[in-house]
Short mmCIF file of C-alpha atoms in Angstrom, two decimals:
data_model
loop_
_atom_site.label_atom_id
_atom_site.label_comp_id
_atom_site.label_asym_id
_atom_site.label_seq_id
_atom_site.Cartn_x
_atom_site.Cartn_y
_atom_site.Cartn_z
CA MET B 1 32.28 -15.08 -70.65
CA SER B 2 31.94 -18.33 -68.78
CA LEU B 3 35.03 -17.48 -66.79
CA HIS B 4 33.47 -14.14 -65.85
CA LYS B 5 30.32 -15.90 -64.68
CA GLU B 6 32.35 -18.20 -62.49
CA GLN B 7 34.09 -15.21 -60.96
CA SER B 8 30.79 -13.55 -60.09
CA TYR B 9 29.79 -16.61 -57.98
CA SER B 10 33.09 -16.85 -56.21
CA PRO B 11 32.79 -17.88 -52.52
CA LEU B 12 34.37 -14.59 -51.44
CA ARG B 13 31.69 -12.50 -53.10
CA TRP B 14 28.92 -14.70 -51.75
CA GLN B 15 30.32 -14.29 -48.25
CA ARG B 16 30.42 -10.49 -48.68
CA GLN B 17 26.79 -10.51 -49.78
CA ALA B 18 25.79 -12.50 -46.72
CA THR B 19 27.66 -10.13 -44.44
CA ARG B 20 25.88 -7.16 -45.94
CA ARG B 21 22.50 -8.77 -45.24
CA MET B 22 23.26 -9.22 -41.50
CA GLN B 23 21.85 -5.99 -40.14
CA LEU B 24 20.44 -5.22 -36.75
CA GLN B 25 16.77 -4.29 -37.22
CA MET B 26 16.32 -1.24 -35.05
CA VAL B 27 12.66 -0.53 -35.74
CA PRO B 28 11.14 -3.62 -34.02
CA MET B 29 13.59 -3.25 -31.17
CA ILE B 30 12.46 0.32 -30.57
CA ASP B 31 8.85 -0.89 -30.75
CA VAL B 32 9.51 -3.44 -28.03
CA VAL B 33 11.44 -0.96 -25.92
CA PHE B 34 8.64 1.60 -26.10
CA LEU B 35 6.11 -1.10 -25.34
CA LEU B 36 8.06 -2.03 -22.21
CA LEU B 37 8.38 1.59 -21.20
CA ILE B 38 4.65 2.23 -21.56
CA PHE B 39 3.88 -1.01 -19.71
CA PHE B 40 6.05 -0.01 -16.74
CA LEU B 41 4.63 3.51 -16.66
CA LEU B 42 1.04 2.27 -16.71
CA SER B 43 1.45 -0.71 -14.40
CA ALA B 44 3.42 1.19 -11.77
CA ASN B 45 1.25 1.78 -8.74
CA PHE B 46 2.12 5.02 -7.05
CA ARG B 47 1.64 5.05 -3.32
CA SER B 48 2.59 7.84 -0.96
CA LYS B 49 4.78 7.04 2.02
CA GLU B 50 2.58 5.81 4.82
CA GLY B 51 3.12 6.15 8.52
CA PHE B 52 2.29 3.59 11.17
CA LEU B 53 0.90 3.71 14.66
CA PRO B 54 2.27 0.84 16.74
CA ALA B 55 -0.51 -1.08 18.45
CA GLU B 56 -0.55 -4.07 20.74
CA LEU B 57 -3.42 -6.51 20.71
CA PRO B 58 -4.47 -8.57 23.71
CA ARG B 59 -4.26 -12.36 23.42
CA GLN B 60 -8.03 -12.69 23.25
CA ILE B 61 -9.89 -9.63 22.12
CA VAL B 62 -13.25 -11.34 22.46
CA HIS B 63 -13.18 -12.06 26.15
CA GLY B 64 -11.13 -9.03 27.13
CA ARG B 65 -8.03 -9.04 29.26
CA GLN B 66 -7.86 -9.66 32.95
CA MET B 67 -6.71 -6.35 34.29
CA GLU B 68 -5.65 -5.42 37.74
CA MET B 69 -6.89 -1.91 37.17
CA GLU B 70 -10.19 -1.06 35.60
CA PRO B 71 -9.38 0.50 32.22
CA LEU B 72 -10.47 4.04 31.49
CA LEU B 73 -13.30 3.79 28.99
CA LEU B 74 -13.44 6.01 25.92
CA ARG B 75 -16.78 5.72 24.13
CA VAL B 76 -16.32 6.82 20.53
CA THR B 77 -19.34 7.51 18.33
CA SER B 78 -19.42 8.91 14.81
CA GLN B 79 -22.06 11.55 14.19
CA ALA B 80 -24.21 11.76 11.08
CA ASP B 81 -22.69 15.15 10.18
CA GLY B 82 -19.17 13.63 10.08
CA GLY B 83 -18.22 14.78 13.54
CA CYS B 84 -17.23 12.57 16.46
CA ARG B 85 -18.48 12.25 20.02
CA ILE B 86 -16.09 10.93 22.65
CA GLN B 87 -16.98 10.27 26.24
CA ILE B 88 -14.17 9.69 28.73
CA GLY B 89 -15.53 7.54 31.55
CA PRO B 90 -18.49 9.25 33.22
CA GLN B 91 -17.28 12.70 32.05
CA PRO B 92 -19.42 14.84 29.74
CA ALA B 93 -18.76 13.96 26.09
CA ILE B 94 -16.38 15.92 23.87
CA LEU B 95 -17.69 16.80 20.46
CA ILE B 96 -15.17 16.94 17.64
CA GLU B 97 -16.32 19.06 14.74
CA PRO B 98 -16.37 17.45 11.27
CA GLN B 99 -13.92 20.11 10.04
CA ALA B 100 -11.46 19.45 12.88
CA GLU B 101 -8.30 17.84 11.57
CA THR B 102 -6.87 16.65 14.85
CA PHE B 103 -8.18 15.33 18.12
CA ASP B 104 -5.98 17.65 20.23
CA ALA B 105 -8.97 18.56 22.42
CA LEU B 106 -9.23 14.89 23.38
CA SER B 107 -5.53 14.69 24.29
CA ARG B 108 -5.84 17.72 26.58
CA LYS B 109 -9.03 16.46 28.23
CA LEU B 110 -7.56 12.99 28.68
CA GLN B 111 -4.49 14.36 30.47
CA THR B 112 -6.74 16.25 32.87
CA VAL B 113 -8.90 13.18 33.55
CA LEU B 114 -5.87 10.94 34.11
CA SER B 115 -4.36 13.34 36.64
CA ASP B 116 -7.73 13.93 38.35
CA GLN B 117 -8.33 10.20 38.76
CA GLY B 118 -4.74 9.58 39.88
CA ARG B 119 -4.07 7.24 36.96
CA ARG B 120 -0.63 6.63 35.52
CA LEU B 121 0.22 6.74 31.84
CA ASP B 122 0.80 2.97 31.76
CA ASP B 123 -2.66 2.29 33.15
CA PRO B 124 -4.96 0.77 30.54
CA ILE B 125 -7.23 2.87 28.37
CA LYS B 126 -9.99 1.09 26.48
CA ILE B 127 -11.41 2.44 23.24
CA LEU B 128 -15.05 1.42 22.98
CA PRO B 129 -16.44 2.35 19.57
CA THR B 130 -19.83 1.32 18.28
CA GLU B 131 -20.15 -1.03 15.32
CA HIS B 132 -20.80 1.98 13.05
CA THR B 133 -18.01 4.24 14.34
CA LYS B 134 -15.76 5.24 11.47
CA TRP B 135 -12.33 3.65 11.46
CA ASP B 136 -10.92 7.15 10.89
CA HIS B 137 -12.31 8.30 14.25
CA VAL B 138 -11.06 5.18 16.03
CA VAL B 139 -7.52 5.69 14.69
CA LYS B 140 -7.55 9.40 15.51
CA THR B 141 -8.69 8.61 19.07
CA TYR B 142 -5.87 6.06 19.30
CA ASP B 143 -3.45 8.70 17.99
CA ALA B 144 -4.66 11.27 20.56
CA ILE B 145 -4.06 8.76 23.39
CA TRP B 146 -0.65 7.78 21.97
CA GLN B 147 0.37 11.44 21.82
CA ILE B 148 0.14 11.83 25.59
CA ASN B 149 2.47 8.79 25.91
CA ALA B 150 -0.21 6.46 27.21
CA HIS B 151 0.63 3.24 25.41
CA THR B 152 -1.57 0.62 27.06
CA ILE B 153 -4.53 0.93 24.73
CA ILE B 154 -7.13 -1.75 24.22
CA PHE B 155 -9.65 -2.04 21.41
CA ALA B 156 -12.95 -3.25 22.76
CA ALA B 157 -14.84 -5.88 20.83
CA VAL B 158 -18.33 -4.93 19.75
CA GLN B 159 -21.06 -7.37 18.78
CA MET R 1 31.67 16.51 -62.10
CA ILE R 2 32.70 18.54 -59.09
CA LYS R 3 29.29 20.24 -58.98
CA SER R 4 27.43 16.93 -58.84
CA LYS R 5 29.62 15.71 -55.99
CA TYR R 6 28.75 18.77 -53.90
CA THR R 7 25.07 18.45 -54.74
CA ASN R 8 25.07 14.86 -53.48
CA ARG R 9 26.73 15.84 -50.25
CA PHE R 10 24.27 18.60 -49.40
CA HIS R 11 21.15 16.84 -50.62
CA SER R 12 21.74 13.60 -48.76
CA GLU R 13 18.62 12.36 -46.95
CA PRO R 14 18.33 13.53 -43.30
CA GLN R 15 18.64 10.65 -40.87
CA PHE R 16 17.23 10.24 -37.42
CA ASN R 17 19.95 9.34 -34.96
CA MET R 18 18.44 6.41 -33.14
CA THR R 19 21.41 5.49 -30.97
CA SER R 20 21.06 8.40 -28.54
CA MET R 21 17.30 7.91 -28.30
CA ILE R 22 17.70 4.21 -27.48
CA ASP R 23 20.27 5.17 -24.86
CA VAL R 24 17.75 7.47 -23.16
CA VAL R 25 14.92 4.93 -23.40
CA PHE R 26 17.06 2.16 -21.88
CA LEU R 27 18.16 4.55 -19.15
CA LEU R 28 14.52 5.23 -18.29
CA ILE R 29 13.67 1.51 -18.26
CA ILE R 30 16.61 0.72 -16.00
CA PHE R 31 15.64 3.63 -13.72
CA PHE R 32 12.04 2.39 -13.37
CA MET R 33 13.12 -1.21 -12.84
CA LEU R 34 15.54 -0.21 -10.08
CA ALA R 35 13.28 2.38 -8.45
CA CYS R 36 10.30 0.02 -8.27
CA GLN R 37 9.69 -1.94 -5.12
CA TYR R 38 7.59 -4.87 -6.14
CA ILE R 39 4.89 -5.81 -3.66
CA VAL R 40 2.94 -8.82 -4.80
CA GLN R 41 -0.40 -7.26 -5.71
CA GLU R 42 -1.02 -6.16 -2.15
CA ASN R 43 -0.89 -2.47 -2.81
CA TYR R 44 -4.66 -2.05 -2.70
CA LYS R 45 -6.00 1.40 -3.34
CA LEU R 46 -7.51 2.60 -0.10
CA VAL R 47 -7.59 5.83 1.88
CA ILE R 48 -5.96 5.42 5.25
CA PRO R 49 -6.64 7.87 8.13
CA ASP R 50 -4.59 11.07 8.05
CA ASP R 51 -3.51 13.81 10.47
CA CYS R 52 -2.16 11.34 13.01
CA ALA R 53 0.74 13.18 14.59
CA ALA R 54 2.04 10.09 16.40
CA ALA R 55 2.35 8.06 13.18
CA ILE R 56 5.93 7.06 12.47
CA VAL R 57 7.00 7.16 8.84
CA PRO R 58 9.62 4.45 8.26
CA GLU R 59 12.57 5.22 5.99
CA ASN R 60 11.96 2.06 4.01
CA LEU R 61 9.03 -0.30 3.98
CA ASP R 62 9.84 -3.66 5.51
CA ARG R 63 9.80 -6.11 2.62
CA ASN R 64 9.08 -8.96 5.00
CA ALA R 65 6.07 -7.24 6.50
CA ILE R 66 2.72 -8.97 6.26
CA THR R 67 0.06 -6.55 5.08
CA VAL R 68 -3.52 -7.10 6.13
CA SER R 69 -5.83 -4.85 4.10
CA VAL R 70 -9.45 -3.96 4.70
CA PHE R 71 -10.96 -1.97 1.87
CA PRO R 72 -14.30 -1.22 0.25
CA LYS R 73 -15.39 -3.16 -2.80
CA ALA R 74 -15.02 -1.04 -5.91
CA ALA R 75 -18.58 -1.69 -7.06
CA SER R 76 -20.27 -0.95 -3.75
CA ALA R 77 -21.47 2.52 -2.89
CA GLY R 78 -23.54 4.13 -0.19
CA GLY R 79 -23.40 4.56 3.56
CA ASN R 80 -21.93 1.25 4.63
CA PRO R 81 -19.96 -0.14 1.67
CA GLU R 82 -19.27 -3.82 1.17
CA VAL R 83 -15.84 -4.74 2.33
CA LEU R 84 -13.01 -6.99 1.22
CA TYR R 85 -10.24 -8.40 3.36
CA ALA R 86 -6.79 -9.35 2.14
CA VAL R 87 -3.81 -11.00 3.73
CA ARG R 88 -0.97 -9.93 1.45
CA ALA R 89 -2.44 -10.66 -2.00
CA ARG R 90 -5.01 -13.24 -0.90
CA GLU R 91 -8.47 -11.75 -0.84
CA TYR R 92 -11.50 -12.72 1.23
CA ASP R 93 -15.00 -11.62 0.28
CA PRO R 94 -17.55 -11.80 3.13
CA GLN R 95 -20.32 -11.76 0.51
CA GLN R 96 -19.36 -15.25 -0.63
CA GLU R 97 -22.00 -17.86 0.08
CA VAL R 98 -19.68 -19.88 2.35
CA TYR R 99 -18.98 -16.91 4.59
CA ARG R 100 -22.60 -15.76 4.57
CA GLN R 101 -23.70 -19.10 5.96
CA GLU R 102 -20.85 -19.30 8.46
CA PRO R 103 -19.62 -15.79 9.35
CA GLN R 104 -17.11 -17.19 11.83
CA ARG R 105 -15.40 -19.10 9.05
CA LEU R 106 -14.23 -15.83 7.50
CA ILE R 107 -12.32 -14.79 10.64
CA GLU R 108 -10.98 -18.33 11.05
CA GLU R 109 -9.64 -18.47 7.49
CA ILE R 110 -8.11 -15.00 7.68
CA SER R 111 -6.43 -15.82 10.99
CA ARG R 112 -5.15 -19.13 9.59
CA GLN R 113 -3.63 -17.32 6.62
CA ILE R 114 -2.03 -14.70 8.89
CA ALA R 115 -0.62 -17.45 11.11
CA THR R 116 0.82 -19.27 8.08
CA GLU R 117 2.45 -16.08 6.79
CA ALA R 118 3.77 -15.23 10.25
CA LYS R 119 5.33 -18.69 10.60
CA ARG R 120 7.09 -18.25 7.27
CA LYS R 121 8.72 -15.01 8.37
CA GLU R 122 10.14 -14.74 11.83
CA ASN R 123 9.50 -11.46 13.69
CA ALA R 124 7.64 -10.10 10.71
CA LEU R 125 5.88 -6.78 11.10
CA ILE R 126 2.14 -6.77 10.55
CA TYR R 127 0.72 -3.74 8.77
CA LEU R 128 -3.00 -3.20 9.11
CA ARG R 129 -4.16 -0.99 6.24
CA ALA R 130 -7.82 -0.16 6.58
CA ASP R 131 -9.84 2.40 4.67
CA LYS R 132 -10.81 5.34 6.84
CA GLY R 133 -14.39 5.36 5.55
CA LEU R 134 -15.13 1.86 6.83
CA SER R 135 -16.83 1.20 10.13
CA TYR R 136 -15.15 -0.27 13.19
CA GLY R 137 -17.45 -3.29 12.94
CA GLN R 138 -15.90 -4.10 9.56
CA VAL R 139 -12.27 -3.54 10.58
CA GLN R 140 -12.81 -5.38 13.85
CA LYS R 141 -12.97 -8.70 12.00
CA ALA R 142 -9.38 -8.18 10.87
CA LEU R 143 -8.36 -7.28 14.43
CA LEU R 144 -10.08 -10.43 15.71
CA ALA R 145 -8.33 -12.52 13.09
CA LEU R 146 -4.97 -11.03 14.07
CA SER R 147 -5.66 -11.69 17.71
CA ARG R 148 -6.65 -15.30 16.98
CA ALA R 149 -3.46 -15.78 15.01
CA GLN R 150 -1.59 -14.92 18.22
CA ILE R 151 -0.30 -11.68 16.74
CA ARG R 152 0.30 -9.07 19.35
CA LYS R 153 2.18 -6.26 17.64
CA VAL R 154 0.41 -4.52 14.79
CA GLN R 155 1.21 -1.35 12.89
CA LEU R 156 -1.88 0.67 12.05
CA ALA R 157 -1.42 2.52 8.78
CA ALA R 158 -2.03 6.27 9.03
CA TYR R 159 -0.56 9.42 7.57
CA SER R 160 1.21 11.75 9.94
CA GLY R 161 0.12 14.84 8.01
CA ASN R 162 -2.73 15.83 5.79
CA GLN R 163 -3.39 13.38 2.99
CA ILE R 164 -3.67 16.17 0.38
CA ASP R 165 -0.02 17.06 1.01
CA LYS R 166 0.91 13.44 0.69
CA THR R 167 -0.64 12.79 -2.67
CA GLY R 168 1.61 15.23 -4.51
CA MET R 169 3.98 13.54 -6.91
CA GLY R 170 6.96 15.01 -5.08
CA SER R 171 6.42 13.04 -1.92
CA GLN R 172 5.39 9.80 -3.56
CA SER R 173 7.36 6.65 -3.65
CA LEU R 174 6.97 4.07 -6.34
CA GLU R 175 5.96 0.70 -5.06
#
């Protein structure tokens, strides 16, 4: 009987028991993996692909730039109804409806004014918004000018 | 004896095969980790102008680009919302007492931060992301700061098409 007891505590059997206990716990690992997955899904910030309009700023926007040619002034004002009013130089103002998606009317008018005044496309054009003009209207005006390949555009500083 | 053997075989407990599920879960994690482009907290939620036909959509965002963001404060509402400025992930609140007392200090500090970032990265692109609902007077401060930091070339963020088309999951990129 004592011999049998000794056999049951043999080092070989003890080693086998220890090996059996070494198991990979899958449940907590799956917990962690799901936690990570949910974290990544929730923390991911989806952003649609944005476009960019290249712009060039003068060295000192405050004092303006010394120009050889007087820039063509575009006065941009946002209306209370969401529309936009743009005046090219002394010309009568163009009214852009709030529903209008593009400022194509401005591009067409600007081309006519430039050719009438004998201006070249590299001559400066100055956007003069008011302090309360919506940034959306300023960018769309800039886009309309850029579309006719006039790339010397200045943002006027307002007080 | 034979009968009990068969009974054991057919009445064994059903097991959930975890290996294949873990495979799929790991695959998803690896996909998200690789597909993500990490931008250090500078992906502020703002609505940029849309329908700008001349806007160029780059294939990939320049990782070295310095993003200057101008966006409305989440809490503010009404006609002229309060605004926040950010150079990459560093935010500037004009409502802070320091900037209220010295409004010029805000532009100075923003321009200093832009200049520091620009020095760190040679020929870095500058993205100006401004919310379309803000007024020119609010965005102008960022333009002034850029000008003071001796930055000449700026990329104004705008969508080339309608923004409704752009918000569909199909055309989104994960950043």
